[in-house]
Tab-separated table of C-alpha atoms in Angstrom:
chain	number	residue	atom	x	y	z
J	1	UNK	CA	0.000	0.000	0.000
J	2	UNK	CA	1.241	3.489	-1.289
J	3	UNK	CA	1.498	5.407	2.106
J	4	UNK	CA	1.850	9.138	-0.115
J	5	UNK	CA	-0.819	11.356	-0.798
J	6	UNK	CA	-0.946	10.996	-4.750
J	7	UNK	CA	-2.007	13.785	-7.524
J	8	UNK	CA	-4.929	12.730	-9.225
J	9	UNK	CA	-3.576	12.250	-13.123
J	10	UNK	CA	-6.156	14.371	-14.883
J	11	UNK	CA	-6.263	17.213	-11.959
J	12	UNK	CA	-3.242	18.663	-10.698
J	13	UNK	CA	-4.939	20.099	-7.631
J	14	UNK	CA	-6.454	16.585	-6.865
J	15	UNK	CA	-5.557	14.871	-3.544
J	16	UNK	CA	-5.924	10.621	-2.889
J	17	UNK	CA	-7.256	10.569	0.303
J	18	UNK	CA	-7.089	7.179	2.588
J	19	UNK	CA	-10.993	6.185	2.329
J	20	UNK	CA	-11.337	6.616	6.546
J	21	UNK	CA	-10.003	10.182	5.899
J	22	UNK	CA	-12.822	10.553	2.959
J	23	UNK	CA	-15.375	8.881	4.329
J	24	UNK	CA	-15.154	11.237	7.516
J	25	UNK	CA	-14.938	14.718	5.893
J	26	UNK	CA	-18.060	13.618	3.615
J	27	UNK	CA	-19.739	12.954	7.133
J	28	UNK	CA	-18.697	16.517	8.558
J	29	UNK	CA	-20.321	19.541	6.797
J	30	UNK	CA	-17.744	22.215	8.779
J	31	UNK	CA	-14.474	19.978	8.176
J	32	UNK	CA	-15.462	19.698	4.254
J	33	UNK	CA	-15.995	23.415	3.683
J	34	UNK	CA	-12.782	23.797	5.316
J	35	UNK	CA	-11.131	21.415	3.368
J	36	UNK	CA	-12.280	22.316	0.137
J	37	UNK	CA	-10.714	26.010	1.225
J	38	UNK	CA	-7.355	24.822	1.357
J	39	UNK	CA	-4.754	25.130	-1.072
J	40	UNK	CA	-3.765	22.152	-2.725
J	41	UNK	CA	-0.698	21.885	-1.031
J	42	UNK	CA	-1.858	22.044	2.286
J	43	UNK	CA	-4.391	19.233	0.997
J	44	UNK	CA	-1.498	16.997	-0.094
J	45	UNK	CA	0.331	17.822	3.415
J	46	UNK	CA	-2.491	16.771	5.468
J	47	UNK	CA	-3.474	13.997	3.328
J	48	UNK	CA	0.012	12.861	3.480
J	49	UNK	CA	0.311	12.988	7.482
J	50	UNK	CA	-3.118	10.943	7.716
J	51	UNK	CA	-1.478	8.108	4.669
J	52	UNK	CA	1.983	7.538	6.272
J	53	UNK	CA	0.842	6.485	9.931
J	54	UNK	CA	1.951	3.254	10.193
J	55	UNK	CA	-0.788	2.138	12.380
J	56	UNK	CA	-4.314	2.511	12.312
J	57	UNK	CA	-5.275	4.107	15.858
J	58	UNK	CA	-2.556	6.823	14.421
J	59	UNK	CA	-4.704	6.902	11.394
J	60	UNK	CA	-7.578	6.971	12.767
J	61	UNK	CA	-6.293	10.089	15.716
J	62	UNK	CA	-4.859	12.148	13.137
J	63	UNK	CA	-8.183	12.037	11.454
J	64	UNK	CA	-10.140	12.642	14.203
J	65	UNK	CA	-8.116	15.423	14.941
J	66	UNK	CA	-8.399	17.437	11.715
J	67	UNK	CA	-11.993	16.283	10.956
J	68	UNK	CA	-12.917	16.773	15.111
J	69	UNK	CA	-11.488	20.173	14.967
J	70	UNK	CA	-11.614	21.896	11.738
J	71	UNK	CA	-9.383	24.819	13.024
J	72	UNK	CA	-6.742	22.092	12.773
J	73	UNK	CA	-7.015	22.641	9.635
J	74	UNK	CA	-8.003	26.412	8.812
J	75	UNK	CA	-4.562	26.884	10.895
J	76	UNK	CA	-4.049	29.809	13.362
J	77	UNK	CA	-3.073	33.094	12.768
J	78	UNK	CA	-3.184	32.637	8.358
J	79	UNK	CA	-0.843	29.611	8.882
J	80	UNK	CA	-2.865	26.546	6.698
J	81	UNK	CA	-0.956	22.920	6.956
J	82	UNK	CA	-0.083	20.337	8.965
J	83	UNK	CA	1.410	20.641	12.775
């Protein structure tokens, strides 16, 4: 299993999520909007932290943390990416 965060090959801006990570923004109206706000590279660095945990409690935590929290995500003070 490919643990990156892949570009989609007919959209540049497109991010492979991990299907928990999909399944659970679909599910949270605030977390999507936020999402779909980022810039694609903040996409691809989130998406990336969520793909390369190893294990899936850390999978499953990182998620919860972004999706739980969308200010995770929107960043503080203009800063957008992963901590």
């Amino acid at each position: 299993r490919k643990a990156d965060a892949c570009v989609g090959p007919d959209d540049p801006d497109a991010v492979e999520l991990v299907p928990e990570f999909e399944r659970s923004l679909s599910t949270h109206p605030t977390a999507s909007e936020v999402w779909r706000r980022l810039t694609p590279g903040a996409r691809r660095g989130f998406a990336h932290r969520v793909a390369s945990a190893k294990r899936s409690a850390t999978r499953r935590a990182r998620i919860e943390e972004y999706v739980d929290a969308p200010c995770q995500m929107a960043g503080d003070g203009g800063r957008v990416g992963p901590r």
